[in-house]
CSV table of C-alpha atoms in Angstrom, one decimal:
chain,number,residue,atom,x,y,z
A,204,UNK,CA,145.5,37.7,140.9
A,205,UNK,CA,148.4,39.0,143.3
A,206,UNK,CA,147.8,35.5,145.5
A,207,UNK,CA,148.0,34.0,142.1
A,208,UNK,CA,151.5,35.3,141.5
A,209,UNK,CA,152.7,34.9,144.8
A,210,UNK,CA,151.3,31.7,145.1
A,211,UNK,CA,152.7,30.8,141.6
A,212,UNK,CA,156.5,31.8,142.9
A,213,UNK,CA,156.3,30.0,146.4
A,214,UNK,CA,156.1,27.1,143.7
A,215,UNK,CA,158.5,27.6,141.8
A,216,UNK,CA,161.4,28.5,144.5
A,217,UNK,CA,160.3,25.7,146.6
A,218,UNK,CA,161.0,23.2,143.4
A,219,UNK,CA,164.1,24.5,143.3
A,220,UNK,CA,165.3,24.7,146.7
A,221,UNK,CA,163.6,21.7,148.2
A,222,UNK,CA,165.7,19.3,146.4
A,223,UNK,CA,168.9,20.9,147.4
A,224,UNK,CA,167.9,21.1,151.2
A,225,UNK,CA,166.8,17.6,151.0
A,226,UNK,CA,170.4,16.4,150.2
A,227,UNK,CA,171.8,18.4,153.5
A,228,UNK,CA,168.6,17.1,155.8
A,229,UNK,CA,168.7,13.3,154.8
A,230,UNK,CA,171.2,12.5,157.0
A,231,UNK,CA,173.0,14.3,160.0
A,232,UNK,CA,175.9,16.9,158.7
A,233,UNK,CA,178.5,15.1,161.2
A,234,UNK,CA,177.9,11.9,158.8
A,235,UNK,CA,178.2,13.7,155.5
A,236,UNK,CA,181.4,15.3,156.5
A,237,UNK,CA,182.5,11.7,157.6
A,238,UNK,CA,182.0,10.6,154.3
A,239,UNK,CA,184.2,12.8,152.6
A,240,UNK,CA,187.2,10.9,154.3
A,241,UNK,CA,186.3,8.0,152.1
A,242,UNK,CA,188.9,7.0,149.5
A,243,UNK,CA,186.1,7.3,147.0
A,244,UNK,CA,185.5,10.5,147.2
A,245,UNK,CA,189.3,11.9,148.3
A,246,UNK,CA,190.2,9.9,144.7
A,247,UNK,CA,187.4,11.5,142.7
A,248,UNK,CA,188.0,14.7,144.5
A,249,UNK,CA,191.5,14.7,142.9
A,250,UNK,CA,190.6,13.5,139.6
A,251,UNK,CA,188.2,16.7,139.3
A,252,UNK,CA,190.6,19.1,140.4
A,253,UNK,CA,193.6,17.7,137.7
A,254,UNK,CA,191.6,17.5,134.9
A,255,UNK,CA,189.5,20.4,135.5
A,256,UNK,CA,192.3,22.4,135.8
A,257,UNK,CA,194.4,21.6,132.9
A,258,UNK,CA,190.9,21.8,130.8
A,259,UNK,CA,190.2,25.4,131.9
A,260,UNK,CA,194.0,26.7,131.1
A,261,UNK,CA,193.2,24.7,127.4
A,262,UNK,CA,189.8,26.9,127.4
A,263,UNK,CA,191.3,30.2,128.3
A,264,UNK,CA,194.6,29.7,125.6
A,265,UNK,CA,192.5,28.6,122.7
A,266,UNK,CA,189.2,30.0,123.6
A,267,UNK,CA,190.0,33.9,124.4
A,268,UNK,CA,191.9,34.2,120.8
A,269,UNK,CA,188.9,32.1,119.3
A,270,UNK,CA,186.2,34.6,121.1
A,271,UNK,CA,188.5,37.4,119.7
A,272,UNK,CA,188.3,36.8,116.3
A,273,UNK,CA,184.9,35.8,115.9
A,274,UNK,CA,184.2,39.0,118.2
A,275,UNK,CA,186.1,41.6,115.8
A,276,UNK,CA,186.1,40.3,112.7
A,277,UNK,CA,183.3,40.0,109.7
A,278,UNK,CA,184.6,37.2,107.0
A,279,UNK,CA,182.1,34.3,105.4
A,280,UNK,CA,181.0,31.7,107.2
A,281,UNK,CA,181.2,33.7,110.9
A,282,UNK,CA,178.1,32.7,111.5
A,283,UNK,CA,178.6,29.5,110.9
A,284,UNK,CA,181.5,29.1,113.2
A,285,UNK,CA,179.8,31.0,116.1
A,286,UNK,CA,177.1,28.4,115.5
A,287,UNK,CA,179.4,25.4,115.4
A,288,UNK,CA,180.9,26.9,118.6
A,289,UNK,CA,177.7,27.2,120.7
A,290,UNK,CA,176.6,23.7,119.3
A,291,UNK,CA,177.7,22.1,122.4
A,292,UNK,CA,175.6,24.0,124.7
A,293,UNK,CA,172.2,22.8,123.7
A,294,UNK,CA,173.8,19.2,122.8
A,295,UNK,CA,173.0,16.4,125.1
A,296,UNK,CA,176.2,15.4,126.9
A,297,UNK,CA,175.9,11.5,126.0
A,298,UNK,CA,176.1,12.7,122.3
A,299,UNK,CA,179.0,15.1,123.1
A,300,UNK,CA,180.8,11.9,124.6
A,301,UNK,CA,179.9,9.6,121.8
A,302,UNK,CA,181.6,12.1,119.2
A,303,UNK,CA,184.6,12.1,121.2
A,304,UNK,CA,185.0,8.5,121.1
A,305,UNK,CA,184.4,8.1,117.4
A,306,UNK,CA,186.8,11.2,116.7
A,307,UNK,CA,189.1,10.1,119.1
A,308,UNK,CA,188.7,6.8,120.1
A,309,UNK,CA,190.9,3.7,119.3
A,310,UNK,CA,188.8,2.8,116.5
A,311,UNK,CA,187.7,7.0,115.6
A,312,UNK,CA,189.2,8.9,112.9
A,313,UNK,CA,192.4,10.0,114.6
A,314,UNK,CA,192.6,6.7,116.9
A,315,UNK,CA,194.6,5.0,114.9
A,316,UNK,CA,196.9,8.4,114.6
A,317,UNK,CA,196.8,9.1,118.2
A,318,UNK,CA,197.5,5.0,118.7
A,319,UNK,CA,194.4,4.6,121.0
A,320,UNK,CA,196.4,6.5,124.0
A,321,UNK,CA,193.3,8.9,124.5
A,322,UNK,CA,190.0,7.1,125.5
A,323,UNK,CA,189.3,5.8,129.1
A,324,UNK,CA,191.9,8.1,130.2
A,325,UNK,CA,192.8,11.4,132.4
A,326,UNK,CA,192.9,13.3,128.9
A,327,UNK,CA,189.6,11.9,127.8
A,328,UNK,CA,188.1,13.4,130.9
A,329,UNK,CA,189.9,16.3,130.0
A,330,UNK,CA,188.5,16.4,126.6
A,331,UNK,CA,185.2,15.8,127.8
A,332,UNK,CA,185.2,18.9,129.9
A,333,UNK,CA,186.7,21.2,127.3
A,334,UNK,CA,183.8,20.1,124.7
A,335,UNK,CA,181.3,20.6,126.9
A,336,UNK,CA,182.4,23.8,129.2
A,337,UNK,CA,184.4,25.5,126.5
A,338,UNK,CA,181.5,27.0,124.5
A,339,UNK,CA,180.3,28.7,127.8
A,340,UNK,CA,183.5,30.8,128.0
A,341,UNK,CA,184.1,31.4,124.1
A,342,UNK,CA,180.5,32.4,123.7
A,343,UNK,CA,180.6,35.1,127.2
A,344,UNK,CA,183.9,36.2,125.4
A,345,UNK,CA,182.5,37.3,122.2
A,346,UNK,CA,179.8,39.3,123.9
A,347,UNK,CA,183.0,40.8,126.1
A,348,UNK,CA,185.2,41.6,123.2
A,349,UNK,CA,182.0,42.9,121.2
A,350,UNK,CA,181.5,45.3,124.4
A,351,UNK,CA,184.6,47.0,124.4
A,352,UNK,CA,184.4,50.6,122.8
A,353,UNK,CA,186.0,50.4,119.3
A,354,UNK,CA,187.1,54.2,119.7
A,355,UNK,CA,189.6,53.6,122.4
A,356,UNK,CA,191.1,50.8,120.1
A,357,UNK,CA,191.6,53.1,117.5
A,358,UNK,CA,193.0,55.9,120.0
A,359,UNK,CA,195.5,53.1,120.8
A,360,UNK,CA,196.5,52.2,117.6
A,361,UNK,CA,196.7,55.9,116.5
A,362,UNK,CA,199.0,56.6,119.1
A,363,UNK,CA,201.6,54.3,117.7
A,364,UNK,CA,200.4,51.0,120.0
A,365,UNK,CA,200.8,48.0,117.9
A,366,UNK,CA,197.5,45.4,117.6
A,367,UNK,CA,199.6,42.9,120.2
A,368,UNK,CA,200.3,46.1,122.4
A,369,UNK,CA,196.8,47.3,122.0
A,370,UNK,CA,195.1,43.6,123.0
A,371,UNK,CA,197.2,43.5,126.3
A,372,UNK,CA,196.9,47.3,127.4
A,373,UNK,CA,193.5,48.1,126.3
A,374,UNK,CA,191.2,45.3,125.0
A,375,UNK,CA,191.9,42.4,127.6
A,376,UNK,CA,191.7,44.8,130.5
A,377,UNK,CA,188.5,46.2,129.4
A,378,UNK,CA,186.9,43.1,128.6
A,379,UNK,CA,188.4,41.1,131.9
A,380,UNK,CA,185.2,41.1,134.3
A,381,UNK,CA,183.5,39.4,131.2
A,382,UNK,CA,186.0,36.8,130.4
A,383,UNK,CA,186.6,36.4,134.2
A,384,UNK,CA,182.9,35.6,134.7
A,385,UNK,CA,182.4,33.3,131.4
A,386,UNK,CA,185.4,31.6,133.3
A,387,UNK,CA,183.2,31.1,136.7
A,388,UNK,CA,180.3,29.8,134.2
A,389,UNK,CA,182.7,26.9,132.5
A,390,UNK,CA,184.4,26.0,135.6
A,391,UNK,CA,181.3,25.4,137.3
A,392,UNK,CA,179.9,23.3,134.2
A,393,UNK,CA,182.9,21.4,134.0
A,394,UNK,CA,183.3,20.6,137.7
A,395,UNK,CA,179.1,18.9,136.9
A,396,UNK,CA,180.2,17.4,133.7
A,397,UNK,CA,179.1,13.7,133.3
A,398,UNK,CA,177.5,12.5,130.1
A,399,UNK,CA,180.4,13.2,128.1
A,400,UNK,CA,182.9,11.7,130.7
A,401,UNK,CA,181.3,8.6,131.0
A,402,UNK,CA,181.3,7.4,127.4
A,403,UNK,CA,184.4,9.2,126.3
A,404,UNK,CA,186.4,8.6,129.8
A,405,UNK,CA,184.6,5.8,131.5
A,406,UNK,CA,184.2,5.5,135.1
A,407,UNK,CA,187.5,3.9,136.7
A,408,UNK,CA,188.3,5.2,140.5
A,409,UNK,CA,191.5,7.1,140.5
A,410,UNK,CA,191.6,7.2,136.9
A,411,UNK,CA,188.8,8.8,135.3
A,412,UNK,CA,186.2,9.2,138.1
A,413,UNK,CA,185.4,12.4,138.6
A,414,UNK,CA,183.2,13.5,141.6
A,415,UNK,CA,179.9,13.5,139.0
A,416,UNK,CA,180.7,9.9,138.2
A,417,UNK,CA,181.3,9.3,141.7
A,418,UNK,CA,178.0,10.1,142.8
A,419,UNK,CA,176.3,7.8,140.2
A,420,UNK,CA,178.9,5.1,140.9
A,421,UNK,CA,177.8,5.1,144.4
A,422,UNK,CA,174.1,5.8,144.3
A,423,UNK,CA,174.1,2.2,143.0
A,424,UNK,CA,176.3,0.6,145.4
A,425,UNK,CA,175.4,-1.3,148.6
A,426,UNK,CA,175.7,1.0,151.5
A,427,UNK,CA,176.5,3.8,149.3
A,428,UNK,CA,174.3,5.9,149.0
A,429,UNK,CA,175.5,8.4,151.9
A,430,UNK,CA,178.7,8.7,150.0
A,431,UNK,CA,176.6,10.0,147.0
A,432,UNK,CA,174.9,12.6,149.6
A,433,UNK,CA,178.0,13.6,150.9
A,434,UNK,CA,179.7,14.1,147.2
A,435,UNK,CA,176.4,15.7,146.3
A,436,UNK,CA,176.8,18.0,149.0
A,437,UNK,CA,180.3,19.2,148.1
A,438,UNK,CA,179.1,20.0,145.0
A,439,UNK,CA,176.5,22.3,145.8
A,440,UNK,CA,178.7,23.8,148.1
A,441,UNK,CA,181.4,24.6,145.5
A,442,UNK,CA,178.4,25.6,142.7
A,443,UNK,CA,177.1,27.9,145.5
A,444,UNK,CA,180.5,29.8,146.4
A,445,UNK,CA,181.2,30.3,142.5
A,446,UNK,CA,177.9,31.5,142.1
A,447,UNK,CA,177.9,34.1,144.9
A,448,UNK,CA,181.4,35.2,144.2
A,449,UNK,CA,180.2,36.1,140.8
A,450,UNK,CA,176.8,37.9,142.2
A,451,UNK,CA,179.4,39.6,145.4
A,452,UNK,CA,182.1,41.1,142.5
A,453,UNK,CA,179.5,42.1,140.5
A,454,UNK,CA,180.3,39.9,137.3
A,455,UNK,CA,177.0,37.4,137.3
A,456,UNK,CA,175.9,40.6,135.5
A,457,UNK,CA,178.7,40.3,133.0
A,458,UNK,CA,177.5,36.5,131.8
A,459,UNK,CA,174.3,38.2,130.3
A,460,UNK,CA,174.8,38.4,126.3
A,461,UNK,CA,175.6,42.4,125.1
A,462,UNK,CA,173.0,44.6,124.1
A,463,UNK,CA,172.5,44.8,120.5
A,464,UNK,CA,174.4,47.7,119.4
A,465,UNK,CA,176.1,48.4,122.6
A,466,UNK,CA,179.4,46.6,122.2
A,467,UNK,CA,181.8,48.0,119.7
A,468,UNK,CA,181.7,47.3,115.8
A,469,UNK,CA,183.1,44.2,114.5
A,470,UNK,CA,186.1,45.3,111.7
A,471,UNK,CA,186.5,44.0,108.5
A,472,UNK,CA,189.3,41.2,108.1
């Protein structure tokens, strides 16, 4: 029995590790580093950084209050709203991209009102990242707020602190670890977004082409495979850095849903 378990572990771990290791061993590391100076890589990296930072700021700005309301209030239709927020997590990215296109594209629901100024621009990249990565943050933020001890919140209100002061001085600091963990996961998901972006924003170098889109383009280009490998290696390193940072800081455990009954009780609206 022990041999079978060990063999299953070796196969499973090897299956995960082998493709990642192959990225760094297919060509010499010096060649990978040299390819990072390619203008295509530079442009894609710049677009990725710009759009991801804007998207993450929007996710924090709108996702935090949304998560707080869903975590601390009970009202008719709450379960439906939570399900809708979580839906993009399991939705195929290409479907999310089509949805964005028919909602905000030139001939979409809001396309005429917006003048068709969003699709196939850097703003479309931001929208795609928000849609596919935002739910990861909101879902984790809900669990973080639910885990805050309601007695501490009540004590703050009893001592005369208003709801805003209580939120910023009590609730937010106590939920901070979970919020940071959720944001890190959303950041990693946003950096790796591909399907929704290519459907809604296209892959225009220097305008909408992010690192994952550049990998796809260079994979099909003549003599572009090494460039694709270099970008892939860069994304692996960034993803690993995010994961290790979470594990070293102890925040990775915060990404797990709160144990039922272990968090605070939501109050009536």
